[in-house]
């Protein structure tokens, strides 16, 4: 009984400590490499790091109480520590805040398309609500075998979390793919951004799916809880990986930009957008100069500037 319960939690806490170390290194790298980044990003990273640290302290206290303070007490066997149940709240907040960051970037990629953003936002909010709901239920009733009564809510929480991650990654991939041109440097820039988006989105979705599989295969143990303890930190690490990758993407564009030259300038009929190597070269230039600027902002600025240039070129023809 100890192995599948507190043994599993002990392993989960150990992994949480490891991932907290990875998170700390990523955060240190972020603040060292991007001292002039937007204040909003700095506040976001600081908040998530503090939230995950407090989460680690809480779950460590719960495991310490079960294995040390209440050691050999038969009354606690089969009872999930209250501190462990509180992790639902921390995980829900961490996941939603991180997804809001991705949704803001998707808002830029989609050129403020509310019809694209709103459905994903609704799906992303569902896990937060269910995390709070399940946390309250587990705190009131910590008997392990009673967790079977919440299988529907738990399944919906895991599924919607994984679906929202997948949707954000796939829709972002779609919009980034539309920006590819014959300009080699921009193609490499967009390709690297797509790889980063898909990789980080897959990582968080896989943790949610693994937790769901563990819960439905054996909810009579704490194995699913041990996996779920890693979810919030996985989101934060993925976000930091995205932020820290901007300089690498910029340097890649810089290297490729030295070896390529613009070849043509084309209009996209019916969309009002201007694509081609003028936009591509400006995208690379902006990424080279503004290392703190997201790829989505670069794309949006390129479209605006190239559209303005197209309008200026059309005016002399109108006068003739």
PDB file of C-alpha atoms in Angstrom:
ATOM      1  CA  UNK A   1       0.000   0.000   0.000  1.00  0.00           C
ATOM      2  CA  UNK A   2       2.916   2.359   0.719  1.00  0.00           C
ATOM      3  CA  UNK A   3       4.655   1.875  -2.639  1.00  0.00           C
ATOM      4  CA  UNK A   4       1.763   2.896  -4.939  1.00  0.00           C
ATOM      5  CA  UNK A   5       0.702   5.723  -2.640  1.00  0.00           C
ATOM      6  CA  UNK A   6       3.430   7.634  -0.791  1.00  0.00           C
ATOM      7  CA  UNK A   7       6.184   5.946  -2.768  1.00  0.00           C
ATOM      8  CA  UNK A   8       4.717   7.313  -5.984  1.00  0.00           C
ATOM      9  CA  UNK A   9       4.303  10.754  -4.418  1.00  0.00           C
ATOM     10  CA  UNK A  10       7.916  10.704  -3.233  1.00  0.00           C
ATOM     11  CA  UNK A  11       9.106  10.036  -6.782  1.00  0.00           C
ATOM     12  CA  UNK A  12       6.793  12.782  -8.046  1.00  0.00           C
ATOM     13  CA  UNK A  13       8.213  15.303  -5.575  1.00  0.00           C
ATOM     14  CA  UNK A  14      11.761  14.269  -6.540  1.00  0.00           C
ATOM     15  CA  UNK A  15      11.001  14.932 -10.210  1.00  0.00           C
ATOM     16  CA  UNK A  16       9.375  18.241  -9.252  1.00  0.00           C
ATOM     17  CA  UNK A  17      12.611  19.281  -7.515  1.00  0.00           C
ATOM     18  CA  UNK A  18      14.577  18.340 -10.636  1.00  0.00           C
ATOM     19  CA  UNK A  19      12.282  20.296 -12.959  1.00  0.00           C
ATOM     20  CA  UNK A  20      12.384  23.246 -10.568  1.00  0.00           C
ATOM     21  CA  UNK A  21      16.154  23.250 -11.032  1.00  0.00           C
ATOM     22  CA  UNK A  22      15.743  23.229 -14.813  1.00  0.00           C
ATOM     23  CA  UNK A  23      13.224  26.053 -14.516  1.00  0.00           C
ATOM     24  CA  UNK A  24      15.597  28.089 -12.348  1.00  0.00           C
ATOM     25  CA  UNK A  25      18.438  27.722 -14.860  1.00  0.00           C
ATOM     26  CA  UNK A  26      16.114  28.769 -17.694  1.00  0.00           C
ATOM     27  CA  UNK A  27      14.905  31.777 -15.704  1.00  0.00           C
ATOM     28  CA  UNK A  28      18.484  32.825 -14.894  1.00  0.00           C
ATOM     29  CA  UNK A  29      19.367  32.563 -18.579  1.00  0.00           C
ATOM     30  CA  UNK A  30      16.338  34.651 -19.516  1.00  0.00           C
ATOM     31  CA  UNK A  31      17.112  37.513 -17.126  1.00  0.00           C
ATOM     32  CA  UNK A  32      20.798  37.428 -18.109  1.00  0.00           C
ATOM     33  CA  UNK A  33      20.273  37.398 -21.874  1.00  0.00           C
ATOM     34  CA  UNK A  34      17.218  39.677 -22.081  1.00  0.00           C
ATOM     35  CA  UNK A  35      17.693  42.441 -19.502  1.00  0.00           C
ATOM     36  CA  UNK A  36      15.842  44.902 -21.758  1.00  0.00           C
ATOM     37  CA  UNK A  37      12.884  42.646 -22.493  1.00  0.00           C
ATOM     38  CA  UNK A  38       9.336  43.925 -22.077  1.00  0.00           C
ATOM     39  CA  UNK A  39       8.397  44.502 -18.453  1.00  0.00           C
ATOM     40  CA  UNK A  40       5.268  42.427 -18.975  1.00  0.00           C
ATOM     41  CA  UNK A  41       7.385  39.409 -19.889  1.00  0.00           C
ATOM     42  CA  UNK A  42       9.618  39.921 -16.869  1.00  0.00           C
ATOM     43  CA  UNK A  43       6.626  40.113 -14.539  1.00  0.00           C
ATOM     44  CA  UNK A  44       5.138  37.001 -16.147  1.00  0.00           C
ATOM     45  CA  UNK A  45       8.341  34.983 -15.720  1.00  0.00           C
ATOM     46  CA  UNK A  46       8.819  36.185 -12.134  1.00  0.00           C
ATOM     47  CA  UNK A  47       5.229  35.319 -11.221  1.00  0.00           C
ATOM     48  CA  UNK A  48       5.405  31.822 -12.711  1.00  0.00           C
ATOM     49  CA  UNK A  49       8.764  31.065 -11.097  1.00  0.00           C
ATOM     50  CA  UNK A  50       7.481  32.172  -7.699  1.00  0.00           C
ATOM     51  CA  UNK A  51       4.243  30.233  -8.168  1.00  0.00           C
ATOM     52  CA  UNK A  52       6.109  27.038  -9.039  1.00  0.00           C
ATOM     53  CA  UNK A  53       8.496  27.487  -6.105  1.00  0.00           C
ATOM     54  CA  UNK A  54       5.617  27.899  -3.646  1.00  0.00           C
ATOM     55  CA  UNK A  55       3.963  24.868  -5.245  1.00  0.00           C
ATOM     56  CA  UNK A  56       7.141  22.848  -4.643  1.00  0.00           C
ATOM     57  CA  UNK A  57       7.296  23.912  -0.992  1.00  0.00           C
ATOM     58  CA  UNK A  58       3.642  22.954  -0.474  1.00  0.00           C
ATOM     59  CA  UNK A  59       3.891  19.474  -2.001  1.00  0.00           C
ATOM     60  CA  UNK A  60       7.201  18.817  -0.215  1.00  0.00           C
ATOM     61  CA  UNK A  61       5.574  19.694   3.098  1.00  0.00           C
ATOM     62  CA  UNK A  62       2.712  17.300   2.346  1.00  0.00           C
ATOM     63  CA  UNK A  63       5.068  14.445   1.515  1.00  0.00           C
ATOM     64  CA  UNK A  64       7.268  15.195   4.537  1.00  0.00           C
ATOM     65  CA  UNK A  65       4.242  15.105   6.804  1.00  0.00           C
ATOM     66  CA  UNK A  66       3.096  11.758   5.410  1.00  0.00           C
ATOM     67  CA  UNK A  67       6.499  10.039   5.566  1.00  0.00           C
ATOM     68  CA  UNK A  68       8.084  11.686   8.614  1.00  0.00           C
ATOM     69  CA  UNK A  69       5.650  13.534  10.865  1.00  0.00           C
ATOM     70  CA  UNK A  70       2.924  10.885  10.643  1.00  0.00           C
ATOM     71  CA  UNK A  71       5.301   7.970  10.120  1.00  0.00           C
ATOM     72  CA  UNK A  72       3.793   4.569  11.034  1.00  0.00           C
ATOM     73  CA  UNK A  73       0.403   6.123  11.698  1.00  0.00           C
ATOM     74  CA  UNK A  74      -2.148   3.754  10.229  1.00  0.00           C
ATOM     75  CA  UNK A  75      -4.760   6.480  10.202  1.00  0.00           C
ATOM     76  CA  UNK A  76      -3.052   8.309   7.326  1.00  0.00           C
ATOM     77  CA  UNK A  77      -2.564   5.296   5.059  1.00  0.00           C
ATOM     78  CA  UNK A  78      -4.785   5.667   2.002  1.00  0.00           C
ATOM     79  CA  UNK A  79      -5.284   9.365   2.737  1.00  0.00           C
ATOM     80  CA  UNK A  80      -3.898  11.922   0.311  1.00  0.00           C
ATOM     81  CA  UNK A  81      -2.203  14.816   2.168  1.00  0.00           C
ATOM     82  CA  UNK A  82      -4.134  18.084   1.975  1.00  0.00           C
ATOM     83  CA  UNK A  83      -1.037  19.914   0.716  1.00  0.00           C
ATOM     84  CA  UNK A  84      -0.818  17.529  -2.219  1.00  0.00           C
ATOM     85  CA  UNK A  85      -4.442  18.240  -3.091  1.00  0.00           C
ATOM     86  CA  UNK A  86      -3.706  21.973  -3.084  1.00  0.00           C
ATOM     87  CA  UNK A  87      -1.448  21.434  -6.074  1.00  0.00           C
ATOM     88  CA  UNK A  88      -4.549  21.479  -8.307  1.00  0.00           C
ATOM     89  CA  UNK A  89      -4.908  25.211  -7.650  1.00  0.00           C
ATOM     90  CA  UNK A  90      -1.263  26.015  -8.405  1.00  0.00           C
ATOM     91  CA  UNK A  91      -1.271  23.849 -11.524  1.00  0.00           C
ATOM     92  CA  UNK A  92      -4.479  25.370 -12.871  1.00  0.00           C
ATOM     93  CA  UNK A  93      -3.234  28.944 -12.469  1.00  0.00           C
ATOM     94  CA  UNK A  94       0.186  28.175 -13.947  1.00  0.00           C
ATOM     95  CA  UNK A  95      -1.273  26.418 -16.997  1.00  0.00           C
ATOM     96  CA  UNK A  96      -3.804  29.145 -17.784  1.00  0.00           C
ATOM     97  CA  UNK A  97      -1.343  32.029 -17.364  1.00  0.00           C
ATOM     98  CA  UNK A  98       1.119  30.314 -19.691  1.00  0.00           C
ATOM     99  CA  UNK A  99      -1.563  29.578 -22.264  1.00  0.00           C
ATOM    100  CA  UNK A 100      -2.681  33.211 -22.165  1.00  0.00           C
ATOM    101  CA  UNK A 101       0.850  34.152 -23.210  1.00  0.00           C
ATOM    102  CA  UNK A 102       0.593  31.805 -26.197  1.00  0.00           C
ATOM    103  CA  UNK A 103      -2.895  33.072 -27.000  1.00  0.00           C
ATOM    104  CA  UNK A 104      -1.641  36.657 -27.059  1.00  0.00           C
ATOM    105  CA  UNK A 105       0.969  35.619 -29.599  1.00  0.00           C
ATOM    106  CA  UNK A 106      -1.682  33.762 -31.583  1.00  0.00           C
ATOM    107  CA  UNK A 107      -3.772  36.957 -31.490  1.00  0.00           C
ATOM    108  CA  UNK A 108      -0.878  38.664 -33.283  1.00  0.00           C
ATOM    109  CA  UNK A 109      -0.311  35.819 -35.746  1.00  0.00           C
ATOM    110  CA  UNK A 110      -4.001  35.703 -36.715  1.00  0.00           C
ATOM    111  CA  UNK A 111      -4.113  39.504 -37.076  1.00  0.00           C
ATOM    112  CA  UNK A 112      -6.590  39.865 -34.210  1.00  0.00           C
ATOM    113  CA  UNK A 113      -9.060  37.268 -35.444  1.00  0.00           C
ATOM    114  CA  UNK A 114     -11.478  36.895 -32.521  1.00  0.00           C
ATOM    115  CA  UNK A 115     -13.250  33.954 -34.175  1.00  0.00           C
ATOM    116  CA  UNK A 116     -10.026  31.961 -34.000  1.00  0.00           C
ATOM    117  CA  UNK A 117      -9.005  33.026 -30.515  1.00  0.00           C
ATOM    118  CA  UNK A 118     -12.294  32.799 -28.607  1.00  0.00           C
ATOM    119  CA  UNK A 119     -12.983  29.030 -28.987  1.00  0.00           C
ATOM    120  CA  UNK A 120      -9.437  28.166 -27.907  1.00  0.00           C
ATOM    121  CA  UNK A 121      -9.695  30.552 -24.951  1.00  0.00           C
ATOM    122  CA  UNK A 122     -12.912  28.885 -23.775  1.00  0.00           C
ATOM    123  CA  UNK A 123     -11.304  25.444 -23.970  1.00  0.00           C
ATOM    124  CA  UNK A 124      -8.221  26.716 -22.116  1.00  0.00           C
ATOM    125  CA  UNK A 125     -10.308  28.100 -19.232  1.00  0.00           C
ATOM    126  CA  UNK A 126     -12.074  24.760 -18.621  1.00  0.00           C
ATOM    127  CA  UNK A 127      -9.031  23.042 -17.015  1.00  0.00           C
ATOM    128  CA  UNK A 128      -8.592  25.981 -14.614  1.00  0.00           C
ATOM    129  CA  UNK A 129     -12.202  25.736 -13.425  1.00  0.00           C
ATOM    130  CA  UNK A 130     -11.964  21.966 -13.039  1.00  0.00           C
ATOM    131  CA  UNK A 131      -8.614  22.207 -11.239  1.00  0.00           C
ATOM    132  CA  UNK A 132     -10.226  24.453  -8.625  1.00  0.00           C
ATOM    133  CA  UNK A 133     -13.293  22.211  -8.451  1.00  0.00           C
ATOM    134  CA  UNK A 134     -11.340  18.968  -8.067  1.00  0.00           C
ATOM    135  CA  UNK A 135      -8.960  20.564  -5.598  1.00  0.00           C
ATOM    136  CA  UNK A 136     -11.900  21.573  -3.393  1.00  0.00           C
ATOM    137  CA  UNK A 137     -13.397  18.071  -3.594  1.00  0.00           C
ATOM    138  CA  UNK A 138     -10.102  16.350  -2.759  1.00  0.00           C
ATOM    139  CA  UNK A 139      -9.474  18.665   0.198  1.00  0.00           C
ATOM    140  CA  UNK A 140     -12.901  17.852   1.622  1.00  0.00           C
ATOM    141  CA  UNK A 141     -12.557  14.122   0.981  1.00  0.00           C
ATOM    142  CA  UNK A 142      -8.960  12.891   0.947  1.00  0.00           C
ATOM    143  CA  UNK A 143      -9.813   9.176   0.936  1.00  0.00           C
ATOM    144  CA  UNK A 144      -8.034   7.733  -2.077  1.00  0.00           C
ATOM    145  CA  UNK A 145     -10.729   5.283  -3.175  1.00  0.00           C
ATOM    146  CA  UNK A 146     -13.292   8.093  -3.334  1.00  0.00           C
ATOM    147  CA  UNK A 147     -11.458   9.692  -6.267  1.00  0.00           C
ATOM    148  CA  UNK A 148     -13.255   7.339  -8.649  1.00  0.00           C
ATOM    149  CA  UNK A 149     -16.364   9.465  -8.175  1.00  0.00           C
ATOM    150  CA  UNK A 150     -14.740  12.340 -10.080  1.00  0.00           C
ATOM    151  CA  UNK A 151     -13.648  10.372 -13.142  1.00  0.00           C
ATOM    152  CA  UNK A 152     -15.811  12.398 -15.549  1.00  0.00           C
ATOM    153  CA  UNK A 153     -14.571  15.776 -14.313  1.00  0.00           C
ATOM    154  CA  UNK A 154     -10.971  14.567 -14.175  1.00  0.00           C
ATOM    155  CA  UNK A 155     -11.166  13.169 -17.697  1.00  0.00           C
ATOM    156  CA  UNK A 156     -12.612  16.417 -19.050  1.00  0.00           C
ATOM    157  CA  UNK A 157      -9.865  18.396 -17.303  1.00  0.00           C
ATOM    158  CA  UNK A 158      -7.066  16.335 -18.838  1.00  0.00           C
ATOM    159  CA  UNK A 159      -8.653  16.155 -22.296  1.00  0.00           C
ATOM    160  CA  UNK A 160      -9.402  19.886 -22.554  1.00  0.00           C
ATOM    161  CA  UNK A 161      -5.901  20.704 -21.337  1.00  0.00           C
ATOM    162  CA  UNK A 162      -4.309  18.519 -24.002  1.00  0.00           C
ATOM    163  CA  UNK A 163      -6.723  19.746 -26.700  1.00  0.00           C
ATOM    164  CA  UNK A 164      -6.058  23.416 -25.932  1.00  0.00           C
ATOM    165  CA  UNK A 165      -2.293  22.820 -26.127  1.00  0.00           C
ATOM    166  CA  UNK A 166      -2.665  21.013 -29.438  1.00  0.00           C
ATOM    167  CA  UNK A 167      -4.954  23.697 -30.887  1.00  0.00           C
ATOM    168  CA  UNK A 168      -2.625  26.531 -29.901  1.00  0.00           C
ATOM    169  CA  UNK A 169       0.353  24.731 -31.451  1.00  0.00           C
ATOM    170  CA  UNK A 170      -1.450  23.728 -34.658  1.00  0.00           C
ATOM    171  CA  UNK A 171      -3.134  27.094 -35.289  1.00  0.00           C
ATOM    172  CA  UNK A 172       0.134  28.925 -34.626  1.00  0.00           C
ATOM    173  CA  UNK A 173       1.865  26.529 -37.014  1.00  0.00           C
ATOM    174  CA  UNK A 174      -0.770  27.301 -39.647  1.00  0.00           C
ATOM    175  CA  UNK A 175      -0.340  31.064 -39.411  1.00  0.00           C
ATOM    176  CA  UNK A 176       3.438  30.866 -39.313  1.00  0.00           C
ATOM    177  CA  UNK A 177       3.444  28.589 -42.365  1.00  0.00           C
ATOM    178  CA  UNK A 178       1.532  31.210 -44.352  1.00  0.00           C
ATOM    179  CA  UNK A 179       4.395  33.658 -43.930  1.00  0.00           C
ATOM    180  CA  UNK A 180       6.975  31.586 -45.800  1.00  0.00           C
ATOM    181  CA  UNK A 181       8.501  33.258 -48.870  1.00  0.00           C
ATOM    182  CA  UNK A 182      11.289  32.467 -51.326  1.00  0.00           C
ATOM    183  CA  UNK A 183      13.650  34.482 -49.129  1.00  0.00           C
ATOM    184  CA  UNK A 184      15.812  31.802 -47.489  1.00  0.00           C
ATOM    185  CA  UNK A 185      16.480  33.658 -44.242  1.00  0.00           C
ATOM    186  CA  UNK A 186      12.788  34.146 -43.511  1.00  0.00           C
ATOM    187  CA  UNK A 187      12.034  30.515 -44.364  1.00  0.00           C
ATOM    188  CA  UNK A 188      14.607  29.386 -41.812  1.00  0.00           C
ATOM    189  CA  UNK A 189      13.294  31.894 -39.288  1.00  0.00           C
ATOM    190  CA  UNK A 190       9.717  30.663 -39.634  1.00  0.00           C
ATOM    191  CA  UNK A 191      10.740  26.994 -39.710  1.00  0.00           C
ATOM    192  CA  UNK A 192      12.633  27.294 -36.444  1.00  0.00           C
ATOM    193  CA  UNK A 193       9.694  29.106 -34.871  1.00  0.00           C
ATOM    194  CA  UNK A 194       7.327  26.338 -36.024  1.00  0.00           C
ATOM    195  CA  UNK A 195       9.587  23.627 -34.602  1.00  0.00           C
ATOM    196  CA  UNK A 196       9.748  25.423 -31.252  1.00  0.00           C
ATOM    197  CA  UNK A 197       5.969  25.899 -31.103  1.00  0.00           C
ATOM    198  CA  UNK A 198       5.204  22.271 -31.951  1.00  0.00           C
ATOM    199  CA  UNK A 199       7.850  20.892 -29.581  1.00  0.00           C
ATOM    200  CA  UNK A 200       6.764  22.875 -26.540  1.00  0.00           C
ATOM    201  CA  UNK A 201       3.079  22.296 -27.271  1.00  0.00           C
ATOM    202  CA  UNK A 202       3.646  18.553 -27.602  1.00  0.00           C
ATOM    203  CA  UNK A 203       5.593  18.402 -24.322  1.00  0.00           C
ATOM    204  CA  UNK A 204       2.800  19.892 -22.223  1.00  0.00           C
ATOM    205  CA  UNK A 205       0.110  17.895 -24.030  1.00  0.00           C
ATOM    206  CA  UNK A 206       1.991  14.632 -23.452  1.00  0.00           C
ATOM    207  CA  UNK A 207       2.216  15.258 -19.704  1.00  0.00           C
ATOM    208  CA  UNK A 208      -1.552  15.844 -19.559  1.00  0.00           C
ATOM    209  CA  UNK A 209      -2.225  12.708 -21.611  1.00  0.00           C
ATOM    210  CA  UNK A 210       0.137  10.613 -19.452  1.00  0.00           C
ATOM    211  CA  UNK A 211      -1.667  11.818 -16.323  1.00  0.00           C
ATOM    212  CA  UNK A 212      -5.045  10.926 -17.808  1.00  0.00           C
ATOM    213  CA  UNK A 213      -3.894   7.433 -18.831  1.00  0.00           C
ATOM    214  CA  UNK A 214      -2.429   6.812 -15.382  1.00  0.00           C
ATOM    215  CA  UNK A 215      -5.621   7.962 -13.672  1.00  0.00           C
ATOM    216  CA  UNK A 216      -7.980   5.769 -15.667  1.00  0.00           C
ATOM    217  CA  UNK A 217      -5.674   2.743 -15.607  1.00  0.00           C
ATOM    218  CA  UNK A 218      -5.158   2.801 -11.825  1.00  0.00           C
ATOM    219  CA  UNK A 219      -6.754   5.572  -9.796  1.00  0.00           C
ATOM    220  CA  UNK A 220      -6.241   3.477  -6.651  1.00  0.00           C
ATOM    221  CA  UNK A 221      -2.670   4.786  -6.507  1.00  0.00           C
ATOM    222  CA  UNK A 222      -1.013   8.205  -6.430  1.00  0.00           C
ATOM    223  CA  UNK A 223       0.851   7.607  -9.687  1.00  0.00           C
ATOM    224  CA  UNK A 224      -1.365   9.992 -11.660  1.00  0.00           C
ATOM    225  CA  UNK A 225      -0.876  12.636  -8.968  1.00  0.00           C
ATOM    226  CA  UNK A 226       2.899  12.218  -9.189  1.00  0.00           C
ATOM    227  CA  UNK A 227       2.746  12.882 -12.940  1.00  0.00           C
ATOM    228  CA  UNK A 228       0.287  15.748 -12.573  1.00  0.00           C
ATOM    229  CA  UNK A 229       2.671  17.459 -10.138  1.00  0.00           C
ATOM    230  CA  UNK A 230       4.975  18.126 -13.106  1.00  0.00           C
ATOM    231  CA  UNK A 231       2.390  19.773 -15.362  1.00  0.00           C
ATOM    232  CA  UNK A 232       2.635  23.365 -14.136  1.00  0.00           C
ATOM    233  CA  UNK A 233       6.433  23.371 -14.222  1.00  0.00           C
ATOM    234  CA  UNK A 234       6.374  21.845 -17.702  1.00  0.00           C
ATOM    235  CA  UNK A 235       4.300  24.801 -18.916  1.00  0.00           C
ATOM    236  CA  UNK A 236       6.687  27.306 -17.347  1.00  0.00           C
ATOM    237  CA  UNK A 237       9.757  25.585 -18.779  1.00  0.00           C
ATOM    238  CA  UNK A 238       8.121  25.532 -22.219  1.00  0.00           C
ATOM    239  CA  UNK A 239       7.365  29.254 -21.988  1.00  0.00           C
ATOM    240  CA  UNK A 240      10.946  30.046 -20.937  1.00  0.00           C
ATOM    241  CA  UNK A 241      12.254  27.896 -23.785  1.00  0.00           C
ATOM    242  CA  UNK A 242      10.191  29.986 -26.208  1.00  0.00           C
ATOM    243  CA  UNK A 243      11.457  33.247 -24.748  1.00  0.00           C
ATOM    244  CA  UNK A 244      15.087  32.110 -24.630  1.00  0.00           C
ATOM    245  CA  UNK A 245      15.022  30.805 -28.217  1.00  0.00           C
ATOM    246  CA  UNK A 246      14.473  34.255 -29.735  1.00  0.00           C
ATOM    247  CA  UNK A 247      18.162  35.117 -29.838  1.00  0.00           C
ATOM    248  CA  UNK A 248      18.995  31.804 -31.527  1.00  0.00           C
ATOM    249  CA  UNK A 249      16.287  32.410 -34.135  1.00  0.00           C
ATOM    250  CA  UNK A 250      17.543  35.947 -34.685  1.00  0.00           C
ATOM    251  CA  UNK A 251      21.159  34.804 -35.117  1.00  0.00           C
ATOM    252  CA  UNK A 252      20.064  32.119 -37.578  1.00  0.00           C
ATOM    253  CA  UNK A 253      18.242  34.735 -39.628  1.00  0.00           C
ATOM    254  CA  UNK A 254      21.309  36.971 -39.485  1.00  0.00           C
ATOM    255  CA  UNK A 255      23.626  34.255 -40.782  1.00  0.00           C
ATOM    256  CA  UNK A 256      21.262  33.309 -43.601  1.00  0.00           C
ATOM    257  CA  UNK A 257      20.598  36.956 -44.449  1.00  0.00           C
ATOM    258  CA  UNK A 258      24.284  37.437 -45.277  1.00  0.00           C
ATOM    259  CA  UNK A 259      24.082  34.744 -47.946  1.00  0.00           C
ATOM    260  CA  UNK A 260      20.788  35.599 -49.628  1.00  0.00           C
ATOM    261  CA  UNK A 261      19.353  38.489 -51.613  1.00  0.00           C
ATOM    262  CA  UNK A 262      15.797  39.584 -52.461  1.00  0.00           C
ATOM    263  CA  UNK A 263      14.523  38.412 -55.826  1.00  0.00           C
ATOM    264  CA  UNK A 264      10.955  39.593 -56.223  1.00  0.00           C
ATOM    265  CA  UNK A 265       8.055  41.490 -54.739  1.00  0.00           C
ATOM    266  CA  UNK A 266       4.566  40.021 -55.013  1.00  0.00           C
ATOM    267  CA  UNK A 267       1.031  40.948 -54.008  1.00  0.00           C
ATOM    268  CA  UNK A 268      -1.401  38.377 -52.636  1.00  0.00           C
ATOM    269  CA  UNK A 269      -4.666  38.852 -54.504  1.00  0.00           C
ATOM    270  CA  UNK A 270      -7.885  39.174 -52.585  1.00  0.00           C
ATOM    271  CA  UNK A 271      -6.378  39.324 -49.092  1.00  0.00           C
ATOM    272  CA  UNK A 272      -4.963  42.822 -48.975  1.00  0.00           C
ATOM    273  CA  UNK A 273      -1.682  41.359 -47.734  1.00  0.00           C
ATOM    274  CA  UNK A 274       1.684  41.949 -49.358  1.00  0.00           C
ATOM    275  CA  UNK A 275       4.202  39.150 -49.329  1.00  0.00           C
ATOM    276  CA  UNK A 276       7.541  38.569 -50.941  1.00  0.00           C
ATOM    277  CA  UNK A 277      11.155  39.330 -50.343  1.00  0.00           C
ATOM    278  CA  UNK A 278      10.728  42.954 -49.294  1.00  0.00           C
ATOM    279  CA  UNK A 279       8.590  41.802 -46.365  1.00  0.00           C
ATOM    280  CA  UNK A 280      10.928  38.895 -45.759  1.00  0.00           C
ATOM    281  CA  UNK A 281      14.036  41.036 -45.678  1.00  0.00           C
ATOM    282  CA  UNK A 282      12.393  43.476 -43.307  1.00  0.00           C
ATOM    283  CA  UNK A 283      11.311  40.606 -41.059  1.00  0.00           C
ATOM    284  CA  UNK A 284      14.889  39.399 -40.813  1.00  0.00           C
ATOM    285  CA  UNK A 285      16.155  42.939 -40.250  1.00  0.00           C
ATOM    286  CA  UNK A 286      13.724  43.541 -37.395  1.00  0.00           C
ATOM    287  CA  UNK A 287      14.598  40.222 -35.760  1.00  0.00           C
ATOM    288  CA  UNK A 288      18.281  41.091 -36.036  1.00  0.00           C
ATOM    289  CA  UNK A 289      17.814  44.502 -34.445  1.00  0.00           C
ATOM    290  CA  UNK A 290      15.132  43.677 -31.857  1.00  0.00           C
ATOM    291  CA  UNK A 291      16.194  40.508 -30.076  1.00  0.00           C
ATOM    292  CA  UNK A 292      13.401  40.889 -27.551  1.00  0.00           C
ATOM    293  CA  UNK A 293      10.650  41.047 -30.157  1.00  0.00           C
ATOM    294  CA  UNK A 294       8.503  37.983 -30.837  1.00  0.00           C
ATOM    295  CA  UNK A 295       8.262  36.514 -34.324  1.00  0.00           C
ATOM    296  CA  UNK A 296       4.547  37.293 -34.384  1.00  0.00           C
ATOM    297  CA  UNK A 297       5.187  40.997 -33.845  1.00  0.00           C
ATOM    298  CA  UNK A 298       7.728  40.935 -36.648  1.00  0.00           C
ATOM    299  CA  UNK A 299       5.228  39.390 -39.064  1.00  0.00           C
ATOM    300  CA  UNK A 300       2.519  41.889 -38.119  1.00  0.00           C
ATOM    301  CA  UNK A 301       4.882  44.845 -38.559  1.00  0.00           C
ATOM    302  CA  UNK A 302       6.065  43.497 -41.908  1.00  0.00           C
ATOM    303  CA  UNK A 303       2.536  43.271 -43.266  1.00  0.00           C
ATOM    304  CA  UNK A 304       1.720  46.814 -42.166  1.00  0.00           C
ATOM    305  CA  UNK A 305       4.913  48.317 -43.570  1.00  0.00           C
ATOM    306  CA  UNK A 306       4.750  46.501 -46.898  1.00  0.00           C
ATOM    307  CA  UNK A 307       1.083  47.388 -47.345  1.00  0.00           C
ATOM    308  CA  UNK A 308       1.962  51.039 -46.783  1.00  0.00           C
ATOM    309  CA  UNK A 309       4.745  50.801 -49.321  1.00  0.00           C
ATOM    310  CA  UNK A 310       2.374  49.224 -51.848  1.00  0.00           C
ATOM    311  CA  UNK A 311      -0.060  52.118 -51.401  1.00  0.00           C
ATOM    312  CA  UNK A 312       2.698  54.695 -51.938  1.00  0.00           C
ATOM    313  CA  UNK A 313       3.776  52.999 -55.154  1.00  0.00           C
ATOM    314  CA  UNK A 314       0.226  53.002 -56.511  1.00  0.00           C
ATOM    315  CA  UNK A 315      -0.370  56.768 -56.017  1.00  0.00           C
ATOM    316  CA  UNK A 316       1.922  58.024 -58.861  1.00  0.00           C
ATOM    317  CA  UNK A 317       0.143  55.707 -61.301  1.00  0.00           C
ATOM    318  CA  UNK A 318      -3.211  57.165 -60.254  1.00  0.00           C
ATOM    319  CA  UNK A 319      -2.068  60.683 -61.154  1.00  0.00           C
ATOM    320  CA  UNK A 320      -0.860  59.793 -64.631  1.00  0.00           C
TER     321      UNK A 320
END
